[in-house]
Amino acid sequence: MPVSCVRNPLPVRQPRWIGLARPVHSPMQGQALVLALFLLAAGAAGLLQLFNSGQAIQDKTRLTHAVDAAAYSGALVQARALNFLGYANRALVAHQVAMAHLVTLAAWAQFGDAQGRRVARSNPPASLIAGFFGPSQGAAYLSARGLGGRIGAQAQWGSGGLALAYAEHDRVVHDVLVRAQVAVQQSLAESRREAMRAVLAANDHETPAVLDPTLLSDTLPGYVLRYGGQARERLKALVEASVEPYGFLAARNDVDRSLLPIDKRCPLARHELRRRGSTALRGLDTWRALDTHSYHALRSNKWIGCYYREYPMGYGMVRGVDSPADDDIEYVDQPPENFSEESFWRWVQRMRSWTLLNVLTNPYASSLAVSGQASWPGRGLPSFAEIAGAGVPGEASSLRFAVRVYRPVEGAPRPAATSATAVADGASSLSGAGAMRMASPAAGGVVAAIAAAETFYERPARRADGRHEMASLFQPYWHARLTPVRDDERMRARSLQGGR
């Protein structure tokens, strides 16, 4: 159809930008995206720092647990060492008690041997003893019949079984127990350190913790001492107290008197049957056992009046070699076996060693015992271990130390003045490891922790007498525990770490 025939044709609209320039963006547009990217980076850094802080806290906690375990183990080694010394000291005393029994048993055997010989010779007669002092005394005297000479041949006083047992106790005391005590004392510090190192090595970590060779504090030097020489008097007192409960080692003294008067010149005096015996630690080095039994017959004459004629019934003596002089015994050297050539009272007056009427012991029997004694070699009381200040209230404190361990931080710079063995108090920072490391270094290039522990004395139960028992190395009541770190130890740690 021709255009001219179309009615009211629609106009064609043109875009507004035709013939115009393109619109330009505003400079304020897009800031939200930049802010979002910044916040995202800050959040990632925060998460990374949080992760690194968590790693640092975890590592420090693990190190703290490790140093606590190491310190407790060190204190436990100390406790075991002190308890060993306590058991060894008690063993020293026990061996001395056994040696006292041996010398007493040997003296009794000698006594029985001599009494058997006296019964065989009827000097004095058993019937006389029974008549004056009763049937039981006569029967006891007769019980040794047949033993004279037989016991001595079997016992071999100087080299027999009892003497060998005595020598073995002496050897164990000086060559085993004392040497073991000395070895424990000398190695205690190193044993403690090795135990702490072993605990740290067992701690599960890729970088093992290192134990500082220098402790922050330590009371071990001079805490345990050895006492010898005259200081062994303390051990002697304990040995004598330990011997007291044994009746076999107690004083063996008894007197039995006849009933009726014997002589009108001395109407109050009677025939006497005297038993004397004792076991004693002479000085600090030897045991001695002496046993005698004598019948003292009341006699009189015109020259000296009333006196006692002693008839030995049994005697025996055993002591250590180089024993102190027996000045506590009334005796004479080389007494005669009989008085066929000289009267008893004349011999006593010539010796002038004791009186004839007022004596209370058995001098003649003691003289025979001393002359026939058996001497056993021995080294006497040993030296022993004890804590310094034992027995003095307030002097014997606990055995305490403080230790520091550290773990190097890989790649962290170290101050030139701080060595690998510097002491720190654990106030250091850690900032990750490997690819996660942050820029801030740890203090001194290490993460460190400290702990303190002590070995203390405490009975497992209260004493029966209710008294307080002071610390001692004669009781195995030593325990271990952790203890708070003191301020001076923290200051020492900070100063050695450079104050960080």
Short mmCIF file of C-alpha atoms in Angstrom, two decimals:
data_model
loop_
_atom_site.label_atom_id
_atom_site.label_comp_id
_atom_site.label_asym_id
_atom_site.label_seq_id
_atom_site.Cartn_x
_atom_site.Cartn_y
_atom_site.Cartn_z
CA MET A 1 0.00 0.00 0.00
CA PRO A 2 1.31 3.51 -0.80
CA VAL A 3 2.56 5.46 2.11
CA SER A 4 0.34 8.33 1.42
CA CYS A 5 -2.64 6.15 1.97
CA VAL A 6 -1.59 5.26 5.66
CA ARG A 7 -3.33 7.30 8.33
CA ASN A 8 -1.44 8.85 11.25
CA PRO A 9 1.84 6.92 11.17
CA LEU A 10 3.64 6.34 14.68
CA PRO A 11 6.82 8.34 15.26
CA VAL A 12 10.07 6.34 15.77
CA ARG A 13 11.71 7.04 19.23
CA GLN A 14 15.48 7.47 19.31
CA PRO A 15 17.65 6.63 22.43
CA ARG A 16 18.58 9.58 24.52
CA TRP A 17 22.28 8.85 24.40
CA ILE A 18 22.43 8.94 20.67
CA GLY A 19 24.63 11.82 19.88
CA LEU A 20 25.70 12.24 23.57
CA ALA A 21 28.85 11.11 25.56
CA ARG A 22 28.80 7.82 27.78
CA PRO A 23 28.07 8.41 31.52
CA VAL A 24 31.16 8.49 33.95
CA HIS A 25 31.16 6.49 37.34
CA SER A 26 31.31 8.41 40.64
CA PRO A 27 34.61 8.08 42.69
CA MET A 28 32.59 7.07 45.83
CA GLN A 29 31.34 3.92 44.21
CA GLY A 30 33.00 0.42 45.24
CA GLN A 31 34.13 1.38 48.79
CA ALA A 32 32.05 -1.39 50.36
CA LEU A 33 34.06 -4.02 48.52
CA VAL A 34 37.38 -2.60 49.74
CA LEU A 35 36.10 -2.48 53.31
CA ALA A 36 34.91 -6.05 53.03
CA LEU A 37 38.33 -7.17 51.80
CA PHE A 38 40.05 -5.32 54.67
CA LEU A 39 37.74 -6.86 57.24
CA LEU A 40 38.30 -10.27 55.71
CA ALA A 41 42.08 -9.84 55.97
CA ALA A 42 41.80 -8.56 59.54
CA GLY A 43 39.59 -11.48 60.45
CA ALA A 44 42.03 -13.93 58.89
CA ALA A 45 44.92 -12.30 60.79
CA GLY A 46 42.91 -12.46 63.99
CA LEU A 47 42.11 -16.09 63.44
CA LEU A 48 45.76 -16.76 62.69
CA GLN A 49 46.84 -14.92 65.84
CA LEU A 50 44.21 -16.78 67.84
CA PHE A 51 45.47 -20.07 66.44
CA ASN A 52 49.06 -19.13 67.25
CA SER A 53 48.07 -18.00 70.73
CA GLY A 54 46.28 -21.27 71.30
CA GLN A 55 49.33 -23.15 70.11
CA ALA A 56 51.51 -21.10 72.46
CA ILE A 57 49.19 -21.72 75.42
CA GLN A 58 49.04 -25.42 74.64
CA ASP A 59 52.82 -25.62 74.35
CA LYS A 60 53.33 -23.64 77.57
CA THR A 61 50.78 -25.82 79.40
CA ARG A 62 52.50 -28.95 78.19
CA LEU A 63 55.85 -27.56 79.28
CA THR A 64 54.42 -26.62 82.69
CA HIS A 65 53.13 -30.15 83.17
CA ALA A 66 56.51 -31.50 82.12
CA VAL A 67 58.47 -29.34 84.57
CA ASP A 68 56.04 -30.23 87.38
CA ALA A 69 56.50 -33.92 86.66
CA ALA A 70 60.26 -33.50 86.45
CA ALA A 71 60.46 -31.58 89.74
CA TYR A 72 58.28 -34.13 91.53
CA SER A 73 60.41 -36.96 90.15
CA GLY A 74 63.53 -35.23 91.44
CA ALA A 75 62.01 -34.88 94.90
CA LEU A 76 60.93 -38.51 94.76
CA VAL A 77 64.52 -39.57 94.01
CA GLN A 78 65.61 -37.58 97.06
CA ALA A 79 62.94 -39.23 99.21
CA ARG A 80 63.97 -42.70 98.08
CA ALA A 81 67.63 -41.91 98.75
CA LEU A 82 66.91 -40.60 102.26
CA ASN A 83 64.70 -43.59 103.01
CA PHE A 84 67.48 -45.90 101.82
CA LEU A 85 69.91 -44.14 104.14
CA GLY A 86 67.37 -44.56 106.93
CA TYR A 87 67.00 -48.29 106.27
CA ALA A 88 70.79 -48.65 106.04
CA ASN A 89 71.25 -46.85 109.36
CA ARG A 90 68.74 -49.16 110.98
CA ALA A 91 70.57 -52.13 109.44
CA LEU A 92 73.81 -50.84 110.97
CA VAL A 93 72.14 -50.89 114.37
CA ALA A 94 70.61 -54.33 113.77
CA HIS A 95 74.00 -55.81 112.89
CA GLN A 96 75.46 -54.42 116.09
CA VAL A 97 72.67 -56.03 118.09
CA ALA A 98 73.39 -59.33 116.34
CA MET A 99 77.10 -58.98 117.17
CA ALA A 100 76.18 -58.39 120.82
CA HIS A 101 74.19 -61.64 120.78
CA LEU A 102 77.12 -63.52 119.27
CA VAL A 103 79.67 -62.43 121.89
CA THR A 104 77.13 -63.21 124.63
CA LEU A 105 76.39 -66.64 123.18
CA ALA A 106 80.11 -67.39 122.97
CA ALA A 107 80.66 -66.24 126.57
CA TRP A 108 77.81 -68.48 127.70
CA ALA A 109 79.33 -71.39 125.81
CA GLN A 110 82.66 -70.78 127.51
CA PHE A 111 80.79 -70.54 130.80
CA GLY A 112 79.15 -73.93 130.20
CA ASP A 113 82.48 -75.49 129.24
CA ALA A 114 84.16 -74.24 132.43
CA GLN A 115 81.21 -75.30 134.58
CA GLY A 116 81.33 -78.78 133.12
CA ARG A 117 84.98 -79.08 134.11
CA ARG A 118 84.23 -77.82 137.63
CA VAL A 119 81.40 -80.30 138.10
CA ALA A 120 83.67 -83.10 136.92
CA ARG A 121 86.26 -82.18 139.56
CA SER A 122 83.59 -81.62 142.27
CA ASN A 123 85.10 -78.26 143.04
CA PRO A 124 82.78 -77.31 144.61
CA PRO A 125 80.66 -80.48 145.03
CA ALA A 126 77.12 -80.36 143.67
CA SER A 127 75.81 -81.88 146.89
CA LEU A 128 77.23 -78.95 148.86
CA ILE A 129 75.52 -76.45 146.57
CA ALA A 130 72.22 -78.30 146.86
CA GLY A 131 72.54 -78.51 150.66
CA PHE A 132 73.11 -74.80 151.20
CA PHE A 133 71.06 -73.27 148.39
CA GLY A 134 68.38 -75.84 147.54
CA PRO A 135 67.89 -78.73 145.12
CA SER A 136 67.22 -76.47 142.12
CA GLN A 137 70.62 -74.83 142.39
CA GLY A 138 72.30 -78.22 142.75
CA ALA A 139 70.44 -79.56 139.70
CA ALA A 140 71.35 -76.53 137.62
CA TYR A 141 74.99 -77.00 138.53
CA LEU A 142 74.88 -80.71 137.69
CA SER A 143 73.27 -80.02 134.29
CA ALA A 144 76.69 -79.06 132.94
CA ARG A 145 78.11 -82.49 133.76
CA GLY A 146 79.75 -84.07 130.71
CA LEU A 147 80.18 -80.77 128.87
CA GLY A 148 83.63 -79.96 130.18
CA GLY A 149 86.09 -79.70 127.31
CA ARG A 150 83.53 -80.83 124.73
CA ILE A 151 81.97 -77.42 124.08
CA GLY A 152 85.36 -75.75 123.79
CA ALA A 153 86.58 -78.30 121.25
CA GLN A 154 83.52 -77.71 119.09
CA ALA A 155 83.33 -73.94 119.49
CA GLN A 156 86.97 -73.09 118.70
CA TRP A 157 86.57 -69.74 120.41
CA GLY A 158 88.95 -67.78 118.22
CA SER A 159 88.05 -69.17 114.78
CA GLY A 160 84.87 -71.21 115.08
CA GLY A 161 81.39 -70.62 113.74
CA LEU A 162 80.48 -67.88 116.19
CA ALA A 163 83.69 -65.97 115.49
CA LEU A 164 83.15 -66.30 111.72
CA ALA A 165 79.56 -65.07 112.04
CA TYR A 166 80.79 -62.08 114.05
CA ALA A 167 83.38 -61.29 111.35
CA GLU A 168 80.73 -61.55 108.62
CA HIS A 169 78.47 -59.06 110.39
CA ASP A 170 81.41 -56.70 110.72
CA ARG A 171 82.22 -57.08 107.01
CA VAL A 172 78.64 -56.39 105.91
CA VAL A 173 78.51 -53.29 108.09
CA HIS A 174 81.73 -51.69 106.83
CA ASP A 175 82.13 -53.10 103.32
CA VAL A 176 78.52 -53.21 102.17
CA LEU A 177 76.22 -50.89 104.09
CA VAL A 178 78.65 -48.04 104.70
CA ARG A 179 79.92 -48.11 101.12
CA ALA A 180 76.37 -48.19 99.79
CA GLN A 181 75.49 -45.17 101.93
CA VAL A 182 78.52 -43.25 100.70
CA ALA A 183 77.70 -44.09 97.07
CA VAL A 184 74.10 -42.90 97.46
CA GLN A 185 75.21 -39.67 99.11
CA GLN A 186 77.79 -38.90 96.45
CA SER A 187 75.50 -39.66 93.52
CA LEU A 188 72.27 -38.13 94.82
CA ALA A 189 72.57 -34.83 92.96
CA GLU A 190 73.35 -36.53 89.64
CA SER A 191 70.67 -39.19 90.17
CA ARG A 192 68.12 -36.46 90.77
CA ARG A 193 69.17 -34.63 87.60
CA GLU A 194 69.07 -37.82 85.49
CA ALA A 195 65.59 -38.62 86.75
CA MET A 196 64.33 -35.17 85.77
CA ARG A 197 65.97 -35.46 82.35
CA ALA A 198 64.37 -38.85 81.80
CA VAL A 199 60.92 -37.43 82.58
CA LEU A 200 61.45 -34.54 80.19
CA ALA A 201 62.67 -36.91 77.47
CA ALA A 202 59.51 -38.99 77.90
CA ASN A 203 57.39 -35.89 77.37
CA ASP A 204 55.72 -36.22 73.93
CA HIS A 205 56.87 -33.25 71.87
CA GLU A 206 58.75 -32.76 68.62
CA THR A 207 61.26 -30.53 70.39
CA PRO A 208 62.29 -32.00 73.77
CA ALA A 209 62.46 -29.65 76.75
CA VAL A 210 65.90 -28.85 78.13
CA LEU A 211 66.75 -28.90 81.84
CA ASP A 212 68.83 -25.98 83.02
CA PRO A 213 72.02 -27.24 84.67
CA THR A 214 71.81 -24.48 87.28
CA LEU A 215 68.94 -24.79 89.73
CA LEU A 216 67.15 -21.68 90.92
CA SER A 217 67.60 -22.91 94.51
CA ASP A 218 68.82 -26.09 96.15
CA THR A 219 69.30 -27.10 99.80
CA LEU A 220 70.91 -30.47 99.00
CA PRO A 221 74.58 -29.38 99.44
CA GLY A 222 75.43 -29.98 103.10
CA TYR A 223 72.00 -31.41 103.91
CA VAL A 224 73.22 -34.99 104.54
CA LEU A 225 76.46 -35.46 106.47
CA ARG A 226 78.57 -38.41 107.57
CA TYR A 227 79.45 -38.77 111.23
CA GLY A 228 82.57 -40.65 112.32
CA GLY A 229 85.11 -40.54 115.11
CA GLN A 230 83.73 -39.32 118.41
CA ALA A 231 80.52 -38.28 116.67
CA ARG A 232 79.64 -42.00 116.69
CA GLU A 233 78.55 -41.52 120.30
CA ARG A 234 75.12 -40.76 118.84
CA LEU A 235 75.07 -44.15 117.14
CA LYS A 236 76.31 -45.86 120.30
CA ALA A 237 73.43 -44.41 122.31
CA LEU A 238 70.95 -45.74 119.76
CA VAL A 239 72.60 -49.18 119.70
CA GLU A 240 72.50 -49.41 123.50
CA ALA A 241 68.84 -48.40 123.50
CA SER A 242 68.14 -51.09 120.88
CA VAL A 243 69.85 -53.74 123.01
CA GLU A 244 67.76 -53.03 126.12
CA PRO A 245 64.62 -54.99 125.12
CA TYR A 246 66.60 -58.25 124.80
CA GLY A 247 66.66 -60.14 128.10
CA PHE A 248 69.47 -62.33 126.79
CA LEU A 249 71.70 -59.24 126.68
CA ALA A 250 70.53 -57.72 129.95
CA ALA A 251 72.59 -57.76 133.16
CA ARG A 252 72.76 -61.28 134.55
CA ASN A 253 73.21 -60.63 138.26
CA ASP A 254 71.79 -62.69 141.10
CA VAL A 255 72.72 -63.60 144.68
CA ASP A 256 71.44 -66.53 146.70
CA ARG A 257 72.31 -66.80 150.41
CA SER A 258 72.26 -69.77 152.75
CA LEU A 259 69.59 -69.79 155.43
CA LEU A 260 71.38 -70.53 158.74
CA PRO A 261 74.30 -68.70 160.37
CA ILE A 262 77.71 -70.21 159.63
CA ASP A 263 80.26 -68.67 162.01
CA LYS A 264 79.70 -67.05 165.40
CA ARG A 265 82.40 -64.50 164.62
CA CYS A 266 80.23 -63.08 161.83
CA PRO A 267 76.63 -64.06 162.68
CA LEU A 268 75.05 -61.89 160.02
CA ALA A 269 77.10 -63.26 157.13
CA ARG A 270 76.05 -66.31 155.12
CA HIS A 271 77.41 -68.48 152.37
CA GLU A 272 76.63 -66.85 149.02
CA LEU A 273 76.06 -68.04 145.47
CA ARG A 274 76.79 -65.12 143.14
CA ARG A 275 75.91 -64.91 139.46
CA ARG A 276 77.41 -62.03 137.52
CA GLY A 277 77.16 -61.30 133.81
CA SER A 278 76.99 -58.40 131.37
CA THR A 279 77.20 -57.52 127.70
CA ALA A 280 78.54 -54.06 126.92
CA LEU A 281 79.81 -51.96 124.05
CA ARG A 282 83.21 -50.90 125.24
CA GLY A 283 84.12 -47.47 123.94
CA LEU A 284 83.11 -47.12 120.30
CA ASP A 285 84.80 -50.15 118.83
CA THR A 286 84.35 -53.45 120.71
CA TRP A 287 81.72 -55.64 122.31
CA ARG A 288 82.47 -57.57 125.49
CA ALA A 289 80.50 -60.30 127.23
CA LEU A 290 81.53 -61.61 130.66
CA ASP A 291 79.77 -64.31 132.69
CA THR A 292 80.82 -65.75 136.06
CA HIS A 293 79.24 -67.91 138.76
CA SER A 294 80.93 -68.56 142.11
CA TYR A 295 80.27 -70.13 145.48
CA HIS A 296 81.56 -67.86 148.26
CA ALA A 297 82.14 -69.94 151.38
CA LEU A 298 82.22 -67.98 154.64
CA ARG A 299 85.42 -68.69 156.57
CA SER A 300 87.34 -67.20 159.48
CA ASN A 301 90.75 -67.46 161.09
CA LYS A 302 92.74 -65.76 163.82
CA TRP A 303 94.79 -63.67 161.41
CA ILE A 304 92.14 -61.83 159.38
CA GLY A 305 88.84 -62.88 160.95
CA CYS A 306 85.88 -63.51 158.65
CA TYR A 307 86.38 -63.70 154.92
CA TYR A 308 84.91 -65.28 151.81
CA ARG A 309 86.70 -68.10 150.05
CA GLU A 310 85.62 -68.03 146.39
CA TYR A 311 85.08 -71.25 144.45
CA PRO A 312 84.47 -70.54 140.74
CA MET A 313 81.69 -72.67 139.25
CA GLY A 314 81.63 -71.23 135.74
CA TYR A 315 83.17 -68.38 133.75
CA GLY A 316 83.57 -67.13 130.20
CA MET A 317 84.57 -63.95 128.41
CA VAL A 318 84.58 -62.82 124.78
CA ARG A 319 85.55 -59.38 123.56
CA GLY A 320 86.85 -57.57 120.54
CA VAL A 321 90.49 -57.10 119.73
CA ASP A 322 91.96 -53.80 120.97
CA SER A 323 89.21 -53.43 123.53
CA PRO A 324 89.71 -50.75 126.19
CA ALA A 325 91.24 -51.84 129.49
CA ASP A 326 88.86 -53.83 131.66
CA ASP A 327 89.18 -51.42 134.56
CA ASP A 328 85.55 -51.99 135.49
CA ILE A 329 86.30 -55.61 136.47
CA GLU A 330 88.01 -56.83 139.62
CA TYR A 331 90.60 -59.34 138.41
CA VAL A 332 94.31 -60.17 138.37
CA ASP A 333 96.47 -61.39 135.54
CA GLN A 334 97.60 -65.02 135.46
CA PRO A 335 95.59 -66.39 138.41
CA PRO A 336 96.51 -69.84 139.77
CA GLU A 337 94.35 -72.83 138.87
CA ASN A 338 94.34 -74.02 142.48
CA PHE A 339 95.68 -73.05 145.89
CA SER A 340 97.60 -76.14 146.85
CA GLU A 341 100.76 -74.14 147.40
CA GLU A 342 99.29 -70.95 148.90
CA SER A 343 96.21 -70.15 150.90
CA PHE A 344 93.49 -68.26 149.07
CA TRP A 345 93.37 -65.44 151.59
CA ARG A 346 97.15 -64.99 151.54
CA TRP A 347 97.11 -64.83 147.74
CA VAL A 348 94.41 -62.19 147.79
CA GLN A 349 96.30 -60.12 150.34
CA ARG A 350 99.44 -60.37 148.23
CA MET A 351 97.57 -59.29 145.13
CA ARG A 352 95.80 -56.50 147.04
CA SER A 353 93.15 -56.35 144.30
CA TRP A 354 89.99 -56.75 146.36
CA THR A 355 88.75 -57.18 149.90
CA LEU A 356 87.94 -60.60 151.25
CA LEU A 357 84.64 -59.86 152.95
CA ASN A 358 82.93 -56.89 151.38
CA VAL A 359 83.42 -57.75 147.73
CA LEU A 360 80.18 -58.13 145.77
CA THR A 361 81.53 -59.65 142.56
CA ASN A 362 83.40 -62.82 141.57
CA PRO A 363 87.01 -61.60 141.31
CA TYR A 364 88.68 -64.99 141.10
CA ALA A 365 86.24 -66.28 138.46
CA SER A 366 86.64 -63.01 136.54
CA SER A 367 90.43 -63.46 136.63
CA LEU A 368 90.07 -66.95 135.13
CA ALA A 369 87.67 -65.61 132.50
CA VAL A 370 90.03 -62.81 131.49
CA SER A 371 92.99 -65.14 131.27
CA GLY A 372 91.08 -67.53 129.00
CA GLN A 373 89.14 -64.95 127.00
CA ALA A 374 88.48 -65.16 123.26
CA SER A 375 89.34 -62.04 121.24
CA TRP A 376 87.53 -61.43 117.96
CA PRO A 377 88.74 -58.84 115.43
CA GLY A 378 86.35 -56.10 114.37
CA ARG A 379 86.28 -52.50 113.17
CA GLY A 380 83.84 -51.19 115.74
CA LEU A 381 80.95 -48.83 115.18
CA PRO A 382 80.87 -47.49 111.61
CA SER A 383 80.36 -43.96 110.41
CA PHE A 384 76.74 -43.19 109.57
CA ALA A 385 74.65 -40.74 107.57
CA GLU A 386 72.42 -38.14 109.21
CA ILE A 387 70.86 -34.85 108.19
CA ALA A 388 72.53 -31.67 109.38
CA GLY A 389 70.78 -30.29 112.43
CA ALA A 390 69.08 -33.58 113.33
CA GLY A 391 67.74 -33.51 116.85
CA VAL A 392 67.83 -29.71 117.05
CA PRO A 393 64.33 -28.16 116.89
CA GLY A 394 63.92 -25.95 113.85
CA GLU A 395 67.29 -26.83 112.34
CA ALA A 396 66.32 -29.72 110.04
CA SER A 397 64.13 -28.18 107.34
CA SER A 398 62.82 -29.96 104.26
CA LEU A 399 65.07 -30.78 101.32
CA ARG A 400 63.88 -28.35 98.63
CA PHE A 401 64.88 -27.19 95.15
CA ALA A 402 63.49 -25.14 92.25
CA VAL A 403 64.18 -26.03 88.63
CA ARG A 404 63.67 -24.38 85.26
CA VAL A 405 63.16 -26.07 81.89
CA TYR A 406 62.88 -24.47 78.49
CA ARG A 407 62.18 -25.36 74.91
CA PRO A 408 63.89 -23.42 72.09
CA VAL A 409 61.58 -21.65 69.64
CA GLU A 410 62.63 -22.42 66.09
CA GLY A 411 63.78 -19.34 64.19
CA ALA A 412 63.27 -16.91 67.06
CA PRO A 413 66.15 -14.48 67.56
CA ARG A 414 68.16 -14.71 70.79
CA PRO A 415 69.72 -11.80 72.61
CA ALA A 416 73.50 -11.95 72.47
CA ALA A 417 73.78 -11.76 76.26
CA THR A 418 71.41 -14.69 76.86
CA SER A 419 72.93 -18.15 76.67
CA ALA A 420 71.11 -21.38 76.01
CA THR A 421 71.24 -22.17 79.69
CA ALA A 422 69.82 -18.88 80.95
CA VAL A 423 67.14 -19.18 83.59
CA ALA A 424 63.63 -17.88 82.91
CA ASP A 425 60.40 -17.77 84.84
CA GLY A 426 58.19 -18.85 81.98
CA ALA A 427 56.95 -15.35 81.07
CA SER A 428 57.88 -15.74 77.41
CA SER A 429 55.75 -15.60 74.28
CA LEU A 430 55.35 -18.10 71.49
CA SER A 431 54.02 -17.20 68.06
CA GLY A 432 53.40 -20.34 66.13
CA ALA A 433 55.66 -22.70 64.26
CA GLY A 434 56.68 -23.31 60.70
CA ALA A 435 54.45 -21.58 58.11
CA MET A 436 52.15 -20.29 60.82
CA ARG A 437 54.92 -18.29 62.61
CA MET A 438 54.14 -14.68 63.43
CA ALA A 439 56.67 -11.91 63.47
CA SER A 440 57.00 -11.42 67.28
CA PRO A 441 59.78 -13.56 68.82
CA ALA A 442 59.66 -15.44 72.14
CA ALA A 443 61.54 -13.90 75.04
CA GLY A 444 65.12 -15.05 74.79
CA GLY A 445 64.19 -17.36 71.93
CA VAL A 446 62.69 -19.95 74.31
CA VAL A 447 59.49 -20.87 76.07
CA ALA A 448 60.26 -21.77 79.66
CA ALA A 449 58.61 -22.85 82.91
CA ILE A 450 59.76 -23.37 86.49
CA ALA A 451 58.63 -25.56 89.37
CA ALA A 452 59.69 -26.28 92.93
CA ALA A 453 59.50 -29.50 94.93
CA GLU A 454 60.57 -30.70 98.35
CA THR A 455 61.31 -33.88 100.24
CA PHE A 456 59.84 -33.74 103.74
CA TYR A 457 59.66 -35.96 106.83
CA GLU A 458 56.31 -37.12 108.16
CA ARG A 459 55.28 -40.20 110.09
CA PRO A 460 52.44 -42.20 108.55
CA ALA A 461 50.78 -42.28 111.99
CA ARG A 462 51.19 -40.34 115.20
CA ARG A 463 53.54 -41.64 117.85
CA ALA A 464 51.97 -43.68 120.61
CA ASP A 465 53.28 -41.23 123.20
CA GLY A 466 51.81 -38.26 121.31
CA ARG A 467 55.18 -36.50 121.03
CA HIS A 468 56.37 -34.78 117.90
CA GLU A 469 59.09 -36.67 116.05
CA MET A 470 61.81 -34.60 114.45
CA ALA A 471 63.27 -35.46 111.06
CA SER A 472 65.97 -38.11 111.11
CA LEU A 473 67.73 -40.60 108.85
CA PHE A 474 66.97 -43.43 111.24
CA GLN A 475 63.32 -43.63 110.13
CA PRO A 476 62.17 -44.19 106.51
CA TYR A 477 59.38 -41.60 106.59
CA TRP A 478 60.50 -39.27 103.78
CA HIS A 479 57.96 -38.14 101.14
CA ALA A 480 57.92 -35.90 98.07
CA ARG A 481 55.57 -33.12 96.97
CA LEU A 482 55.43 -30.02 94.80
CA THR A 483 55.69 -26.69 96.56
CA PRO A 484 54.96 -23.10 95.46
CA VAL A 485 57.74 -21.18 93.72
CA ARG A 486 59.10 -18.38 95.89
CA ASP A 487 59.37 -14.77 94.79
CA ASP A 488 63.17 -14.79 94.98
CA GLU A 489 63.25 -17.74 92.59
CA ARG A 490 61.03 -15.89 90.14
CA MET A 491 63.25 -12.81 90.39
CA ARG A 492 66.31 -14.92 89.72
CA ALA A 493 64.61 -16.42 86.70
CA ARG A 494 63.67 -12.98 85.33
CA SER A 495 67.11 -11.53 85.91
CA LEU A 496 68.83 -14.37 84.09
CA GLN A 497 66.33 -14.06 81.25
CA GLY A 498 67.00 -10.36 80.78
CA GLY A 499 64.00 -9.11 82.74
CA ARG A 500 61.40 -10.23 80.24
#
